[in-house]
PDB file of C-alpha atoms in Angstrom:
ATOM      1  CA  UNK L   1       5.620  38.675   0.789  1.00 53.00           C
ATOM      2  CA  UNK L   2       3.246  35.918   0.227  1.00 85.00           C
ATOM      3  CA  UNK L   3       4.724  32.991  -1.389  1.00 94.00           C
ATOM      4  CA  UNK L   4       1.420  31.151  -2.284  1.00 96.00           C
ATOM      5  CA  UNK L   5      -0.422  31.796  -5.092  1.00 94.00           C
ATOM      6  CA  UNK L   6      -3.752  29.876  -5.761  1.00 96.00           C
ATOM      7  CA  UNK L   7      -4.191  26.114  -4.549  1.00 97.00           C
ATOM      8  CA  UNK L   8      -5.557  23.244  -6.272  1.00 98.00           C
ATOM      9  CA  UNK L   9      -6.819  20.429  -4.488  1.00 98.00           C
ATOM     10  CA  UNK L  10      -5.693  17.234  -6.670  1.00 98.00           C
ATOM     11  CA  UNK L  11      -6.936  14.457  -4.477  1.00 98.00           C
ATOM     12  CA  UNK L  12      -8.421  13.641  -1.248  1.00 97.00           C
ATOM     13  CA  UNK L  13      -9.872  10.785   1.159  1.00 96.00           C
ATOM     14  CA  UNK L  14     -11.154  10.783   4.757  1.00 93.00           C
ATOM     15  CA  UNK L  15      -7.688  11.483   6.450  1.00 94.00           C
ATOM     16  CA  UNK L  16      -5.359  12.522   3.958  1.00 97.00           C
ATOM     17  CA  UNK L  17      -5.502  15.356   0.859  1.00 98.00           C
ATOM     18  CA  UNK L  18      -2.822  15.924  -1.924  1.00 98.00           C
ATOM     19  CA  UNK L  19      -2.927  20.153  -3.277  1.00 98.00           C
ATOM     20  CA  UNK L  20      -0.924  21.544  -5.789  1.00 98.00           C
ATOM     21  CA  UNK L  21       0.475  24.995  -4.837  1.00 97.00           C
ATOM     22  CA  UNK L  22       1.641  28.192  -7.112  1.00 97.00           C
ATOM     23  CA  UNK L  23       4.452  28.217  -4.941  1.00 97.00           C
ATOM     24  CA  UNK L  24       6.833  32.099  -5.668  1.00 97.00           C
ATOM     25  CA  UNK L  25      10.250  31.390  -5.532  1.00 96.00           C
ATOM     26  CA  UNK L  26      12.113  34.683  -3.872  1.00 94.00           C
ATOM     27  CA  UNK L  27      13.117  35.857  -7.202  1.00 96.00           C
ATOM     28  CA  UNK L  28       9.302  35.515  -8.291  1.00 95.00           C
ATOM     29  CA  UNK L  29       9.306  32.912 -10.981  1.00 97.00           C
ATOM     30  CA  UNK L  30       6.261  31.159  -9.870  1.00 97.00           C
ATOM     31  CA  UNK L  31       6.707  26.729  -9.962  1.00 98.00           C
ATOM     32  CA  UNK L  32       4.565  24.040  -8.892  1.00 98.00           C
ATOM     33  CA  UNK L  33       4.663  22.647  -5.068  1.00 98.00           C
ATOM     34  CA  UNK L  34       2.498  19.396  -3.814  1.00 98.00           C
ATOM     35  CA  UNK L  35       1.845  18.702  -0.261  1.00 97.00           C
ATOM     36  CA  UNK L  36      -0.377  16.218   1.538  1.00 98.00           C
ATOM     37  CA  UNK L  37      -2.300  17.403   4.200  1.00 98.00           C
ATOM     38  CA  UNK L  38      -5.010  15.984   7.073  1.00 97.00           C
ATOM     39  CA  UNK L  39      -6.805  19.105   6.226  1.00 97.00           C
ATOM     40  CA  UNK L  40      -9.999  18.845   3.409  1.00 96.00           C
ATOM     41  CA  UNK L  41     -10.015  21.700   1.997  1.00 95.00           C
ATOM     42  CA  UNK L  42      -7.693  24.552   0.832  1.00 96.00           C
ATOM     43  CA  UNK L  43      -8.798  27.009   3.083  1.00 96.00           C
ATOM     44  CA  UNK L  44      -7.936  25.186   6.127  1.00 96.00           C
ATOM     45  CA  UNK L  45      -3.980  24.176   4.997  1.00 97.00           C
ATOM     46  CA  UNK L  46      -1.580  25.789   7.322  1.00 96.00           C
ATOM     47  CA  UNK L  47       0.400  28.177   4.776  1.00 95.00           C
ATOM     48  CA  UNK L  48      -3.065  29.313   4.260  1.00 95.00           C
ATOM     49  CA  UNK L  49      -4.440  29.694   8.106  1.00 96.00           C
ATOM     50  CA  UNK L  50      -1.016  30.565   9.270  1.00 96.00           C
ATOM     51  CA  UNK L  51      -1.860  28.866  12.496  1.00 96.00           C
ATOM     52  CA  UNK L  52      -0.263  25.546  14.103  1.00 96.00           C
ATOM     53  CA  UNK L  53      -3.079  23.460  15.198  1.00 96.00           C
ATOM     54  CA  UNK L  54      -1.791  19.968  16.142  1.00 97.00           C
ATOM     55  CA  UNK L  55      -3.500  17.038  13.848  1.00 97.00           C
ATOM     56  CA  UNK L  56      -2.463  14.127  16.056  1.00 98.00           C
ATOM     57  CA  UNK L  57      -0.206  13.360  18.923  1.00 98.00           C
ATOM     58  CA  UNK L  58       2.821  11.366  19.954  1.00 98.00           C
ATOM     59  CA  UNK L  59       2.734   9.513  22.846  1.00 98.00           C
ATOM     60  CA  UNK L  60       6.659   9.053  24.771  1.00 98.00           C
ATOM     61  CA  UNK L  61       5.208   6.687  27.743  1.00 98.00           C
ATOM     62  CA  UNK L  62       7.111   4.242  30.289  1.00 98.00           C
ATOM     63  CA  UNK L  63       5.407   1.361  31.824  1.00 98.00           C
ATOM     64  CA  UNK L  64       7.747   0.985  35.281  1.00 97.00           C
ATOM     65  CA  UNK L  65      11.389   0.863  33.588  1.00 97.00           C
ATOM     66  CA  UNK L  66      10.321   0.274  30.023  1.00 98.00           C
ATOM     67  CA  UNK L  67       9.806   2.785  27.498  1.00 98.00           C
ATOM     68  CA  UNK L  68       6.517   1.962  25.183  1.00 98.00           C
ATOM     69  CA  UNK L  69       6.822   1.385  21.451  1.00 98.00           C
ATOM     70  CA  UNK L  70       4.634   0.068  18.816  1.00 98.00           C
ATOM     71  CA  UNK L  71       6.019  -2.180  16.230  1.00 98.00           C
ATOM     72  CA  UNK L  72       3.490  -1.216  13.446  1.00 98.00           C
ATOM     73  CA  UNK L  73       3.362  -2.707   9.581  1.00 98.00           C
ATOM     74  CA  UNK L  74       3.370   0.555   7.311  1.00 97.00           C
ATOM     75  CA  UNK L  75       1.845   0.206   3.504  1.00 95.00           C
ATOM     76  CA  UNK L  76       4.437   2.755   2.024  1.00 95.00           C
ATOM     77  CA  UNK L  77       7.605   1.101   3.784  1.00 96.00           C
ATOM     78  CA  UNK L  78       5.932  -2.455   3.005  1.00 97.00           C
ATOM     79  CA  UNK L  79       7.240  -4.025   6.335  1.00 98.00           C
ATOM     80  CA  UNK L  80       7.272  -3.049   9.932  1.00 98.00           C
ATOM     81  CA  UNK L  81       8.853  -0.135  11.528  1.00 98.00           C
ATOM     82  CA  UNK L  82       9.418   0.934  15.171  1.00 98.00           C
ATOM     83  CA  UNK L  83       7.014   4.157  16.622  1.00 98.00           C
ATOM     84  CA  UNK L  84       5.614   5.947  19.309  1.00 98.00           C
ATOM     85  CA  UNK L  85       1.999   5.120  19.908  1.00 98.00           C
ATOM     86  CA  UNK L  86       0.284   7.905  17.575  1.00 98.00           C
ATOM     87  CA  UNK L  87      -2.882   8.947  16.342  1.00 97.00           C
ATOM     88  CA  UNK L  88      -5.014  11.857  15.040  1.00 97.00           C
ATOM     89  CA  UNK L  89      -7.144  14.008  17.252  1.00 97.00           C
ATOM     90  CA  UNK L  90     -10.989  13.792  16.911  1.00 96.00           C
ATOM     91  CA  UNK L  91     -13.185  16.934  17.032  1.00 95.00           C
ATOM     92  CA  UNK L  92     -13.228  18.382  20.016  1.00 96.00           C
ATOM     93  CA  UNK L  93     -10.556  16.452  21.479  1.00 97.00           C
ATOM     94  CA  UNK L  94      -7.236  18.477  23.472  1.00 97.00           C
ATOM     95  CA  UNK L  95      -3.899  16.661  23.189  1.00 98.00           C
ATOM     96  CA  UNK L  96      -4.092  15.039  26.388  1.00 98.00           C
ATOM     97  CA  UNK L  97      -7.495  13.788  25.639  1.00 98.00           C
ATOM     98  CA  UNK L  98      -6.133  12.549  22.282  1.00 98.00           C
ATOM     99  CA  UNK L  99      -3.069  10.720  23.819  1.00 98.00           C
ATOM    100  CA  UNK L 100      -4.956   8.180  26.259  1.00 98.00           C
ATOM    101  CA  UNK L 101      -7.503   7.231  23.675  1.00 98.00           C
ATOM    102  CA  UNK L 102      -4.529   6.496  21.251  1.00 98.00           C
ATOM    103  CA  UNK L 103      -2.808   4.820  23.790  1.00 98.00           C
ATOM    104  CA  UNK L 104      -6.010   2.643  25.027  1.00 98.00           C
ATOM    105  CA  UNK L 105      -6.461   1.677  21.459  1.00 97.00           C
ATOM    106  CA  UNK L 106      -3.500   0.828  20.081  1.00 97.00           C
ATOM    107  CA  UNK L 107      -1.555  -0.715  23.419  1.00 98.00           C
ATOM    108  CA  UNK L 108      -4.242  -1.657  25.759  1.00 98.00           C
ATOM    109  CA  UNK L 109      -2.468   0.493  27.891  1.00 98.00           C
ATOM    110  CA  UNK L 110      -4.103   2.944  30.499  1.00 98.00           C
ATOM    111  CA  UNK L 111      -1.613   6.590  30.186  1.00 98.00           C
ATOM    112  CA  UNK L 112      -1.614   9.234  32.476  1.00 98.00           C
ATOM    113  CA  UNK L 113      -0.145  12.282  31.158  1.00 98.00           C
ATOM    114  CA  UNK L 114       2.593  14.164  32.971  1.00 98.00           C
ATOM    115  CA  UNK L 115       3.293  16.705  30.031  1.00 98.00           C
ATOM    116  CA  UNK L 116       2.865  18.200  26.634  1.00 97.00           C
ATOM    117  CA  UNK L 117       4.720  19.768  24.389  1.00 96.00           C
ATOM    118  CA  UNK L 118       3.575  22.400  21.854  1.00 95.00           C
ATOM    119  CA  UNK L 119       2.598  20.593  18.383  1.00 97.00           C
ATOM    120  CA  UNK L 120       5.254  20.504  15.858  1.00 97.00           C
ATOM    121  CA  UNK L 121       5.719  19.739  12.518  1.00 96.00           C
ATOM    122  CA  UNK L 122       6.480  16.340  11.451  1.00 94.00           C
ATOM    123  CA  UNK L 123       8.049  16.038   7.874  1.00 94.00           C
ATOM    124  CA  UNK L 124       7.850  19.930   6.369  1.00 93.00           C
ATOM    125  CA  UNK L 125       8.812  19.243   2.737  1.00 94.00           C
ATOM    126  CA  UNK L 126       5.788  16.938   2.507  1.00 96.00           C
ATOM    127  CA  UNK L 127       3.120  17.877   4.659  1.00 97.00           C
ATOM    128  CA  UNK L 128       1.524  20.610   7.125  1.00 97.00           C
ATOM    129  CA  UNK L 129       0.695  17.688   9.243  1.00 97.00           C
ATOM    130  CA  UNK L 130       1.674  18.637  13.142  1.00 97.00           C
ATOM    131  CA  UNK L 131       1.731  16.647  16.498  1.00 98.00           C
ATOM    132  CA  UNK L 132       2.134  17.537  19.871  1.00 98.00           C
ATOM    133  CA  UNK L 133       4.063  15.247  22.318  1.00 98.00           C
ATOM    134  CA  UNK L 134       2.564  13.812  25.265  1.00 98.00           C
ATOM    135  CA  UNK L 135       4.493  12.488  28.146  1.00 98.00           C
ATOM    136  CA  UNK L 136       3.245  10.363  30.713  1.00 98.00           C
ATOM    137  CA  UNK L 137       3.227   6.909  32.465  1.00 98.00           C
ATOM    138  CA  UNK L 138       1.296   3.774  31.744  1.00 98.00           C
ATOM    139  CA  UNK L 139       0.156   0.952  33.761  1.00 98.00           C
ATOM    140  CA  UNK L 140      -1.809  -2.218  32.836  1.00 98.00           C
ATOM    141  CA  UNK L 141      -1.514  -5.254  30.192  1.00 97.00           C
ATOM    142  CA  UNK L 142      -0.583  -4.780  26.600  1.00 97.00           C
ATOM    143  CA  UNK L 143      -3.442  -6.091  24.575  1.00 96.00           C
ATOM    144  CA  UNK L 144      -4.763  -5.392  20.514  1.00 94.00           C
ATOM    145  CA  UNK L 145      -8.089  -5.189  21.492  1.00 94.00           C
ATOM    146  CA  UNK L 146      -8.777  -1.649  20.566  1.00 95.00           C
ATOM    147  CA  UNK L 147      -6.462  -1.752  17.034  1.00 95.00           C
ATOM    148  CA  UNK L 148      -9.065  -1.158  13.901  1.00 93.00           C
ATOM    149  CA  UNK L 149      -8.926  -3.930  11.233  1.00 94.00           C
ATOM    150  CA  UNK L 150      -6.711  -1.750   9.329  1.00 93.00           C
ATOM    151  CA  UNK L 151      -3.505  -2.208  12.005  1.00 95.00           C
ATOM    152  CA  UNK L 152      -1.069  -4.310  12.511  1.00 96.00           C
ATOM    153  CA  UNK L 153       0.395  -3.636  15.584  1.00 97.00           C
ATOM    154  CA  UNK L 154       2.735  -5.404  17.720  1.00 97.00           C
ATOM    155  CA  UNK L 155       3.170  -3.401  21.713  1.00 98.00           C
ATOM    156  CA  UNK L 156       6.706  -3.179  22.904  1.00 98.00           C
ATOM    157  CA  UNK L 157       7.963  -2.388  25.786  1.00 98.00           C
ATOM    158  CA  UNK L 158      11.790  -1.606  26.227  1.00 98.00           C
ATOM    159  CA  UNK L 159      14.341  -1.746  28.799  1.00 98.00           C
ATOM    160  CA  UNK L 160      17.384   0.454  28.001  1.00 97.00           C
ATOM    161  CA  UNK L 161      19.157  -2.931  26.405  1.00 98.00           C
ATOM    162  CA  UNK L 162      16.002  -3.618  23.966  1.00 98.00           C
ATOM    163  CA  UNK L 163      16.289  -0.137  23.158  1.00 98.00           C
ATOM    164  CA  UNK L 164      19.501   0.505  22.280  1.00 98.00           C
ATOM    165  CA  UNK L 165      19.150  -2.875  20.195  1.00 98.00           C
ATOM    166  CA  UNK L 166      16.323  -1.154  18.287  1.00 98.00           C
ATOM    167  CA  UNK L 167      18.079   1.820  17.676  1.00 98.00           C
ATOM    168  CA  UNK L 168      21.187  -0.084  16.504  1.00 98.00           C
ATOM    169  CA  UNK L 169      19.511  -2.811  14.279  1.00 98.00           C
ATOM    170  CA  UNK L 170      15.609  -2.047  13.428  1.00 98.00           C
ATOM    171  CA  UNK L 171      13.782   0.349  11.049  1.00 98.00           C
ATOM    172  CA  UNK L 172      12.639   3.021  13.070  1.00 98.00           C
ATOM    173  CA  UNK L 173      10.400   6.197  12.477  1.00 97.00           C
ATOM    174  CA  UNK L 174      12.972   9.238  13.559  1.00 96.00           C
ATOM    175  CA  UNK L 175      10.584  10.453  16.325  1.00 95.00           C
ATOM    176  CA  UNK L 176      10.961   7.199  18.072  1.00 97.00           C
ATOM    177  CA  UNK L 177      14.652   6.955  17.286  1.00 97.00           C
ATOM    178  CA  UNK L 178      14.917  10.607  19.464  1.00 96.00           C
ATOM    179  CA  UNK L 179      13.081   9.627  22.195  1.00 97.00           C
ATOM    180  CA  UNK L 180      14.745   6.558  22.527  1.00 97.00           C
ATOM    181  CA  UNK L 181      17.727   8.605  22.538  1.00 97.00           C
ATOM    182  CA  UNK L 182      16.443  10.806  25.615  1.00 96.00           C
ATOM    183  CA  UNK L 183      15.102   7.537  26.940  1.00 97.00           C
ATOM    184  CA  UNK L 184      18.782   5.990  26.962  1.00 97.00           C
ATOM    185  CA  UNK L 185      20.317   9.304  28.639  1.00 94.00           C
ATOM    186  CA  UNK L 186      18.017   9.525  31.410  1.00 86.00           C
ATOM    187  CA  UNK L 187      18.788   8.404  34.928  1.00 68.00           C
TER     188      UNK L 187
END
């Protein structure tokens, strides 16, 4: 059964869209459901497309020892939070293709990937919004050369002891917290 009735597209700018959905509760009583989306139009949102095509990607990178964060300022938490390096996709753009631009930009940082993982969700209740994860190893100088105007980003890079520091004591996006989990428990 489909649970979407008709959409309503409520607001949009360049990278971000708010719809209203005729969301069908199981019983059938039919209620009102927003979500946010990267997509512009209501044709292309997931629950209408039924496909999982990644919007951005996550980047889980070591430079030798140390893992690679960004410390980024975030309008909506108004101070700085702990991430991976991040960023949307371009047209025509694959994940891995996607991850060392976002990397170059925001870091500095050269990456060569080492691995992918298939895109998934990253807060359902809100948005369709997907990223895959892309693993790999960086080398050269940190450096805010490539950030837009719009960023404030600080490059980190973390030992095990700065990490579980971060974990213990800073705001962190949960994505970051995880791998800095896994980043902890490796050898």
């Amino acid at each position: 059964m489909d649970r979407i009735g008709s959409i309503i597209k409520l607001a949009g700018s360049k990278f971000l869209s708010l719809y209203q959905l005729d969301a069908i509760r199981r019983d059938g009583v039919h209620f009102p459901y927003f979500v946010a989306s990267r997509k512009g139009n209501p044709e292309q949102l997931k629950a209408v497309t039924k496909r999982n095509d990644p919007d951005g990607v996550v980047i889980c990178a070591r430079l030798g020892e140390r893992i690679v964060l960004v410390r980024q300022y975030r309008y909506p938490l108004g101070g700085y939070v702990y991430e991976l390096p991040a960023g949307l996709m371009e047209p025509g753009e694959d994940a891995a293709q996607a991850a060392c631009r976002e990397m170059l930009e925001e870091t500095g940082l050269t990456l060569t990937v080492t691995g992918c993982l298939k895109p998934c969700y990253t807060t359902v209740g809100l948005t369709d919004e997907s990223c895959a994860t892309v693993f790999g190893t960086c080398e050269g100088t940190p450096s805010a050369s490539g950030q837009e105007p719009t960023e404030d980003i600080q490059v980190v890079l973390a030992d095990k002891k700065e990490a579980r520091r971060i974990l213990e004591e800073e705001t962190l996006a949960i994505m970051c917290a995880y791998q800095l989990m896994r980043f902890l428990d490796a050898d």
